[in-house]
N, CA, C and O atoms as a printed pandas DataFrame, in Angstrom:
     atom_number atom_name residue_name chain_id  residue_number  x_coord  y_coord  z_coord
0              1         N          UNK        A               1    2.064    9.382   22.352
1              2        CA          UNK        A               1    3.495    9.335   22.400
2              3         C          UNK        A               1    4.029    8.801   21.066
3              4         O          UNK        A               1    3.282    7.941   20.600
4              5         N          UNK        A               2    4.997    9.038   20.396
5              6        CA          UNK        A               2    5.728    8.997   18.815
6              7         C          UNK        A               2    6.508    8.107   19.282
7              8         O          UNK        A               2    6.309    7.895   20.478
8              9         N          UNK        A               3    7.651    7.254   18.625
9             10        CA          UNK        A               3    8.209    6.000   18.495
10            11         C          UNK        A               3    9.413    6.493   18.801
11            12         O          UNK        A               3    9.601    7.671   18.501
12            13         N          UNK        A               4   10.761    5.575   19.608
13            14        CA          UNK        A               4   11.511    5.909   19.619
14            15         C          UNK        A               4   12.271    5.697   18.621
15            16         O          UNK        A               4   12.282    4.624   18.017
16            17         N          UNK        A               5   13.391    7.234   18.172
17            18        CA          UNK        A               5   14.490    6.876   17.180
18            19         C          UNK        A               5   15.602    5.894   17.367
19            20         O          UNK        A               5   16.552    5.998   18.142
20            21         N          UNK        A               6   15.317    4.866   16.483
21            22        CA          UNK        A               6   16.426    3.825   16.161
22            23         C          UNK        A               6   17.643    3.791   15.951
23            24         O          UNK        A               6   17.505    4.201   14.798
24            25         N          UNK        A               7   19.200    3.611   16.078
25            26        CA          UNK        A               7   19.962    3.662   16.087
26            27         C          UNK        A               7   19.768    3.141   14.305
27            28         O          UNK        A               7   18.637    2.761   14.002
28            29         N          UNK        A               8   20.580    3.136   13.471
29            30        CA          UNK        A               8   20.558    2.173   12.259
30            31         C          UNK        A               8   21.971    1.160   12.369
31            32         O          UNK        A               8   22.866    1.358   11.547
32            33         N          UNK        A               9   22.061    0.568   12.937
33            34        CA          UNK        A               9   23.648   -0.364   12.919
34            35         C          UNK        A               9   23.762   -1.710   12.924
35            36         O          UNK        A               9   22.796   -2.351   13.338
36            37         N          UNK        A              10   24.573   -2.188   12.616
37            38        CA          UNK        A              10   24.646   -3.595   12.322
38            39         C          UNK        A              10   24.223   -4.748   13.586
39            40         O          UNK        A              10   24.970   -4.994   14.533
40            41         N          UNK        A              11   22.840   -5.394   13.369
41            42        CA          UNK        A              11   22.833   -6.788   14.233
42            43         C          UNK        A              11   23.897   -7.495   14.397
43            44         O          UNK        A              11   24.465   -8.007   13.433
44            45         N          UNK        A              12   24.386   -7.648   15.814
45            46        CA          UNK        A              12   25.600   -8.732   16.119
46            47         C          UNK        A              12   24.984   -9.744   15.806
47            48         O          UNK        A              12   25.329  -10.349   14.791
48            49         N          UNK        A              13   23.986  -10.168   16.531
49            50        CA          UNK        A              13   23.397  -11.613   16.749
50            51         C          UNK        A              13   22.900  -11.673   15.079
51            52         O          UNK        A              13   22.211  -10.868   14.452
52            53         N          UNK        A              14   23.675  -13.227   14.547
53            54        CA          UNK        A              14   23.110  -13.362   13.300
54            55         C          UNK        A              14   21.466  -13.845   12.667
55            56         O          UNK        A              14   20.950  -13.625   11.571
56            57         N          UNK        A              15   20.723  -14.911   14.423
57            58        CA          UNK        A              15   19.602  -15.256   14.094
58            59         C          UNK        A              15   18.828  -14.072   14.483
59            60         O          UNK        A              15   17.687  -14.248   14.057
60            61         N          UNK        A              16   18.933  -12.719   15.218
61            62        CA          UNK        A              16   18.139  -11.475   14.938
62            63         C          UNK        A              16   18.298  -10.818   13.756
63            64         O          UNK        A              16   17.620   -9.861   13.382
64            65         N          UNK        A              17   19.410  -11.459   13.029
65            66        CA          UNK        A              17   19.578  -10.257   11.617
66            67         C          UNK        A              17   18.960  -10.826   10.890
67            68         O          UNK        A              17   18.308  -10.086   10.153
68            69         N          UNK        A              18   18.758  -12.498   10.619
69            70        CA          UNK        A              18   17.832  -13.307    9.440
70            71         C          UNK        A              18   16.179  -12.834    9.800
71            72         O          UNK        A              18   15.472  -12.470    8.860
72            73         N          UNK        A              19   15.640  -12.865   11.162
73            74        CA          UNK        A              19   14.283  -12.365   11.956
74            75         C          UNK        A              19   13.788  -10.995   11.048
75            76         O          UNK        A              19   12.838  -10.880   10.273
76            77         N          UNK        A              20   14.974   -9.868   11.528
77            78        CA          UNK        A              20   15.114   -8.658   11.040
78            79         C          UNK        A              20   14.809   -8.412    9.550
79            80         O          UNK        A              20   14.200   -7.388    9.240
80            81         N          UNK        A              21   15.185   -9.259    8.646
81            82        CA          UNK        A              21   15.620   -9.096    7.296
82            83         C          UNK        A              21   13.931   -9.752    7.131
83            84         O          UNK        A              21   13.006   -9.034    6.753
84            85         N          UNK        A              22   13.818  -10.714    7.366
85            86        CA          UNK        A              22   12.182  -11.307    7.158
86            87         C          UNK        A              22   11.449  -10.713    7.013
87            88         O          UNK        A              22   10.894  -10.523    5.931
88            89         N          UNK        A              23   11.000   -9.857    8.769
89            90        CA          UNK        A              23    9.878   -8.710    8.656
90            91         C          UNK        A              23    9.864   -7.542    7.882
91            92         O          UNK        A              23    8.930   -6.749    7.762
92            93         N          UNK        A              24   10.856   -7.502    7.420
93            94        CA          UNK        A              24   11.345   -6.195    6.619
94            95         C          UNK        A              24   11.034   -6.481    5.203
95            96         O          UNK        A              24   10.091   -5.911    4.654
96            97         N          UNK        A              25   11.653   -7.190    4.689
97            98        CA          UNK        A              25   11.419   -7.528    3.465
98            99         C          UNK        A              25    9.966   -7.378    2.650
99           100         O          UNK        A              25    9.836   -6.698    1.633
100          101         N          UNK        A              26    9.022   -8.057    3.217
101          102        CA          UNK        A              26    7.962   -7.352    2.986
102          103         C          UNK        A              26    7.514   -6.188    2.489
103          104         O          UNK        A              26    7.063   -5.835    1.399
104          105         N          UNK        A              27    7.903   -5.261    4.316
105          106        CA          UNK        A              27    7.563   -3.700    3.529
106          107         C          UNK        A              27    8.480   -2.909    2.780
107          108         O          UNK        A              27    8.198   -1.719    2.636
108          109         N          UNK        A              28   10.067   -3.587    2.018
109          110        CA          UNK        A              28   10.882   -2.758    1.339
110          111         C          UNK        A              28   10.008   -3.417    0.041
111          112         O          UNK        A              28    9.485   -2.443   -0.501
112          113         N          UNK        A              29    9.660   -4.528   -0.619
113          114        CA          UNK        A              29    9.304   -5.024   -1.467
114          115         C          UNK        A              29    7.843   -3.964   -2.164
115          116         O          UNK        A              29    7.622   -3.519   -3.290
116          117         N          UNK        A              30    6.917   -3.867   -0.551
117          118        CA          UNK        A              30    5.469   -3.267   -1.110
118          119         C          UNK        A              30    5.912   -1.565   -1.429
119          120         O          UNK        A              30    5.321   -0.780   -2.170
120          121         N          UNK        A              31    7.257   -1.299   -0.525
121          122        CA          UNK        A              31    7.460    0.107   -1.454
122          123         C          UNK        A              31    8.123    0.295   -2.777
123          124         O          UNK        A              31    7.812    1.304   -3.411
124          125         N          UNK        A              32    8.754   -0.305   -3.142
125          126        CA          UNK        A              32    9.168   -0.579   -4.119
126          127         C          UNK        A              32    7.994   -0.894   -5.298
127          128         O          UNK        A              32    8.163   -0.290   -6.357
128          129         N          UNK        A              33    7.053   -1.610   -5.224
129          130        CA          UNK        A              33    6.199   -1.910   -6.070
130          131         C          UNK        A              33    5.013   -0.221   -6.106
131          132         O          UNK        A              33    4.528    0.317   -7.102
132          133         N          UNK        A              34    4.886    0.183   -4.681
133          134        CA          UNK        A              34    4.020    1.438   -4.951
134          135         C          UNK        A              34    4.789    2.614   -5.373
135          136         O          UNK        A              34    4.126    3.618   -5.633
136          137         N          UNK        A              35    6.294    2.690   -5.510
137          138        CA          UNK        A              35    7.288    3.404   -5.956
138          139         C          UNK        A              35    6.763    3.541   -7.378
139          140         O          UNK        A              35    6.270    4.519   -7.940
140          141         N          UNK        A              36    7.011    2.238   -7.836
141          142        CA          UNK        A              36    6.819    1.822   -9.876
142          143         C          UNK        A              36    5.904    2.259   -9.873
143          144         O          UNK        A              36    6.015    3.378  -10.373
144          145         N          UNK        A              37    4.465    1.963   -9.448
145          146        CA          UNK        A              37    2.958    2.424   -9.650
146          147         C          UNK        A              37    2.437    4.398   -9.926
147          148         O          UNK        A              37    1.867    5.100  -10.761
148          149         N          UNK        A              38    3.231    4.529   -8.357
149          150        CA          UNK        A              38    3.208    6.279   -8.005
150          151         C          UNK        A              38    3.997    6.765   -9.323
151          152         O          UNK        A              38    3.630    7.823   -9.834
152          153         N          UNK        A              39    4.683    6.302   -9.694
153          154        CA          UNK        A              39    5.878    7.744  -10.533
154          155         C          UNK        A              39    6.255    6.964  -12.093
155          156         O          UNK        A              39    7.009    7.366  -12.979
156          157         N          UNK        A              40    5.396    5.672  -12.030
157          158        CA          UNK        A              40    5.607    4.763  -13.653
158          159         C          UNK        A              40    6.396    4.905  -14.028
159          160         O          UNK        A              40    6.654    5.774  -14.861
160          161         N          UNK        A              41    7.234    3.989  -13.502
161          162        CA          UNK        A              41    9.172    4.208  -13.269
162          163         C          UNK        A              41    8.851    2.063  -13.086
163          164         O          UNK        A              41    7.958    1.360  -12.615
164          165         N          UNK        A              42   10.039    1.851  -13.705
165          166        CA          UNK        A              42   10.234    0.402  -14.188
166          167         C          UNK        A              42   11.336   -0.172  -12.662
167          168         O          UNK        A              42   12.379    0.432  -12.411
168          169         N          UNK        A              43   10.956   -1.137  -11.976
169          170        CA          UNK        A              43   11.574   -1.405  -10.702
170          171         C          UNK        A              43   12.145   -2.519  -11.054
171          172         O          UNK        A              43   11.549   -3.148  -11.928
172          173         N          UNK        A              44   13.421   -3.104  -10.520
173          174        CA          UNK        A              44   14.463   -4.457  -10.553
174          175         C          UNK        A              44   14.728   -3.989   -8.539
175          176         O          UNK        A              44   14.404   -2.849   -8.207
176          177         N          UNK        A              45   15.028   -4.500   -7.962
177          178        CA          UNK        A              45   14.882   -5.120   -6.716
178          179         C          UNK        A              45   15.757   -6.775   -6.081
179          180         O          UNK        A              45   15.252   -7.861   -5.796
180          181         N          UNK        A              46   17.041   -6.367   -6.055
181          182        CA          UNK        A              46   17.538   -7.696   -5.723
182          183         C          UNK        A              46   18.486   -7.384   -4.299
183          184         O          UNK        A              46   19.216   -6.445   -3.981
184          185         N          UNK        A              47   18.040   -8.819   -3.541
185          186        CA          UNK        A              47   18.495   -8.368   -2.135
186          187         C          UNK        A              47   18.428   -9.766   -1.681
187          188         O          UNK        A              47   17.498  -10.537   -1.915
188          189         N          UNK        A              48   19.468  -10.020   -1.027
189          190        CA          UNK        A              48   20.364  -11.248   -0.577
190          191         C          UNK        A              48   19.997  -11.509    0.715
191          192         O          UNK        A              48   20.219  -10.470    1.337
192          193         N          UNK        A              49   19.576  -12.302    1.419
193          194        CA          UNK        A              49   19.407  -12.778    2.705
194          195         C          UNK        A              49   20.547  -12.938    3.667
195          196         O          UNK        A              49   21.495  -13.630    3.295
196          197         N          UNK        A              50   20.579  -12.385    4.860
197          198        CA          UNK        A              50   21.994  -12.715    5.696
198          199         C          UNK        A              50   22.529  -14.296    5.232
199          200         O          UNK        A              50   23.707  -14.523    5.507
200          201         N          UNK        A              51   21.840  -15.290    4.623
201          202        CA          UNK        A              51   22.375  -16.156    4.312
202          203         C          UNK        A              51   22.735  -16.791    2.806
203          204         O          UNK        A              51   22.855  -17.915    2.318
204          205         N          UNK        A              52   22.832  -15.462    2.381
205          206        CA          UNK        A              52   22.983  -15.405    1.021
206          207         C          UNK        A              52   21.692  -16.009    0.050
207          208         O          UNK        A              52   22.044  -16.472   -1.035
208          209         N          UNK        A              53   20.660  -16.025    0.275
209          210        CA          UNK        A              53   19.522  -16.484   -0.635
210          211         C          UNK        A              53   18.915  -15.055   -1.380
211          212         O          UNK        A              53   18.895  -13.996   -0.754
212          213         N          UNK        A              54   18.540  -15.138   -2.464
213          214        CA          UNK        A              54   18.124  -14.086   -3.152
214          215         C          UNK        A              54   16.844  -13.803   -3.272
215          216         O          UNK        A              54   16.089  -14.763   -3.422
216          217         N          UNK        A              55   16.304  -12.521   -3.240
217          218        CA          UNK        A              55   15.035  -12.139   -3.721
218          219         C          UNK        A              55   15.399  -11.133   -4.672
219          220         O          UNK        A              55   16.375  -10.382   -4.671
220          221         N          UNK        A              56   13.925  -11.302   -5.934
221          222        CA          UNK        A              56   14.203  -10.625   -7.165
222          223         C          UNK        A              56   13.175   -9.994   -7.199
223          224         O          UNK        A              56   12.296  -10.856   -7.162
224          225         N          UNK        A              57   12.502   -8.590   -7.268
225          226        CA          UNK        A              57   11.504   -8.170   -7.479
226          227         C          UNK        A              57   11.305   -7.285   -8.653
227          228         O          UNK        A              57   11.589   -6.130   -8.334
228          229         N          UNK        A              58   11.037   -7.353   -9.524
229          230        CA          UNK        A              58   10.718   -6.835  -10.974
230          231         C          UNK        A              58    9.638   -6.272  -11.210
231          232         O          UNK        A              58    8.683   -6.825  -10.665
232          233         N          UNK        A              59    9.377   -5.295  -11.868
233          234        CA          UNK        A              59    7.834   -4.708  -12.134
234          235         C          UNK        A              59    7.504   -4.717  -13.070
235          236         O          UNK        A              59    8.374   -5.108  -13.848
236          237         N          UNK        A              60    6.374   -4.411  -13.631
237          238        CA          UNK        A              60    5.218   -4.798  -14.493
238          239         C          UNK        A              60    5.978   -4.968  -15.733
239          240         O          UNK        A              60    5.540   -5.899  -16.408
240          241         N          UNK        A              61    6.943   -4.380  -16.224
241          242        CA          UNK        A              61    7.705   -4.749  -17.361
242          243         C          UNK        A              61    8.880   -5.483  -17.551
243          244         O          UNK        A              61    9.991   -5.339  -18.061
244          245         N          UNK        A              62    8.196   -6.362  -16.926
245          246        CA          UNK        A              62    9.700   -7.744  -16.742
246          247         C          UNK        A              62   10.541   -7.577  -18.397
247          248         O          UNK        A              62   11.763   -7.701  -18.318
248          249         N          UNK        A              63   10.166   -7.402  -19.355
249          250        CA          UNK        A              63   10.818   -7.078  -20.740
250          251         C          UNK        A              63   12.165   -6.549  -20.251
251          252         O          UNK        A              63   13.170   -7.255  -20.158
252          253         N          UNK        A              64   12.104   -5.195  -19.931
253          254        CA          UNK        A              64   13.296   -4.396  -20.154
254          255         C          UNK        A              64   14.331   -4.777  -19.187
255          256         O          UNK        A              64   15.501   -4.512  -19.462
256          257         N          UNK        A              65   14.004   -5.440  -17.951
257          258        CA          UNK        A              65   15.226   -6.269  -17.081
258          259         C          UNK        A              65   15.785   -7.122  -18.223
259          260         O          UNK        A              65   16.839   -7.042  -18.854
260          261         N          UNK        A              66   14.958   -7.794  -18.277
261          262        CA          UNK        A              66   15.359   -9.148  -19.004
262          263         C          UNK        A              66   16.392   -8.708  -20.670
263          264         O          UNK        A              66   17.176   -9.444  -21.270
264          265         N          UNK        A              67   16.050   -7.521  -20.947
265          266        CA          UNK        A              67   16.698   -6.734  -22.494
266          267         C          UNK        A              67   17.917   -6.339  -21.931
267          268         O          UNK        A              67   18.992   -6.538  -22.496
268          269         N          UNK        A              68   17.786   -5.705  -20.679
269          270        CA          UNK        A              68   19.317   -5.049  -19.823
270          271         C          UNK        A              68   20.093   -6.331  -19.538
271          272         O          UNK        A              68   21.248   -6.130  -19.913
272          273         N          UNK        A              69   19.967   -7.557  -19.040
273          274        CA          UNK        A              69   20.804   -8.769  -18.845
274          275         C          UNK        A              69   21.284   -9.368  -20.222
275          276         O          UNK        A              69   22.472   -9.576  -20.469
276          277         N          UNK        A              70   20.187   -9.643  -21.150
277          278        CA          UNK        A              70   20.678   -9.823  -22.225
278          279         C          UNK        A              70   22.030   -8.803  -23.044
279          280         O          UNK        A              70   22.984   -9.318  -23.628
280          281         N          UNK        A              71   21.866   -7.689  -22.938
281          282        CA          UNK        A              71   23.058   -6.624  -23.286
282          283         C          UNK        A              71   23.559   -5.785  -22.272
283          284         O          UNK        A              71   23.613   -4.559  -22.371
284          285         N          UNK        A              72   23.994   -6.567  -21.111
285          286        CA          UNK        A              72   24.416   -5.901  -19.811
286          287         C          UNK        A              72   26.284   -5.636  -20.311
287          288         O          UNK        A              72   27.069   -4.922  -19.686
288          289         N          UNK        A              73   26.649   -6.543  -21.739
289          290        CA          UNK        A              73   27.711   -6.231  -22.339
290          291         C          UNK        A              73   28.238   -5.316  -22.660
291          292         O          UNK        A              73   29.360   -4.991  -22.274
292          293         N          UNK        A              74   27.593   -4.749  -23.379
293          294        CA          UNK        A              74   27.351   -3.484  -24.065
294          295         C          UNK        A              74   26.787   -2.391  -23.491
295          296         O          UNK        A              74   26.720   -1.373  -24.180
296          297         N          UNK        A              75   26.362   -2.375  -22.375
297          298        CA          UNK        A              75   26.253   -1.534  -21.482
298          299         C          UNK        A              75   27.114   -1.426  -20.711
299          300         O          UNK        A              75   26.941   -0.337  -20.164
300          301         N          UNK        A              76   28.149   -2.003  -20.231
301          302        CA          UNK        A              76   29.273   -1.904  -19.088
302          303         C          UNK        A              76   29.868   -1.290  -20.442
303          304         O          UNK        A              76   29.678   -0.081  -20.579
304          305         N          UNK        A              77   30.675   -2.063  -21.630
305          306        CA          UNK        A              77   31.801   -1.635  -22.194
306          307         C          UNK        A              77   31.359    0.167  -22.082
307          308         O          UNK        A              77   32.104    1.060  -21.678
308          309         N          UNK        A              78   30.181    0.288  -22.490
309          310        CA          UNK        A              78   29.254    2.027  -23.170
310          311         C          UNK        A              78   29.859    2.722  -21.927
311          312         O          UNK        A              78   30.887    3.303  -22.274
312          313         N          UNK        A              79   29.528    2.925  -20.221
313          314        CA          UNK        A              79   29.946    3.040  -19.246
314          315         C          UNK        A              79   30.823    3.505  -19.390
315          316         O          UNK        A              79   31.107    4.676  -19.641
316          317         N          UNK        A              80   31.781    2.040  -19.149
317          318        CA          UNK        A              80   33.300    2.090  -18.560
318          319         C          UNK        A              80   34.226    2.964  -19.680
319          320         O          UNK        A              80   35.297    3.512  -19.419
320          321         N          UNK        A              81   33.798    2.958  -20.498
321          322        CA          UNK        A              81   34.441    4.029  -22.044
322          323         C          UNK        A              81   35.358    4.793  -21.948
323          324         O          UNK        A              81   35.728    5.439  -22.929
């Protein structure tokens, strides 16, 4: 027997949405990292906890995040143009 389809919608209850966000986190994190690996594509990964706490996940070339924050200036003005 196959799994039933999930509705996707917002947890009322806020201590099932922090539960929710926990177990999850994990496996959005390990795809994200086999994402970068499979297709050698540079990953940034930031995602806020129902209680506002942050996770940062960066891949193997922490450099070029860190080059994009440093001139995230000059990249909005380039953009917004």
């Amino acid at each position: 027997m196959g799994r039933v389809k999930l509705k996707i919608k917002r947890l009322e209850n806020s201590s099932g949405r922090q539960v929710t966000y926990s177990k999850r986190r994990a496996g959005i994190l390990k795809k994200a990292k086999e994402l970068s690996i499979l297709c050698d594509i540079d990953i940034v990964l930031l995602m806020f906890s129902p209680t506002g706490k942050p996770t940062l996940c960066l891949g193997e070339r922490r450099y070029i995040f860190m080059s994009f924050l440093f001139n995230i200036g000059k990249f909005i003005h380039t953009v917004g143009h």
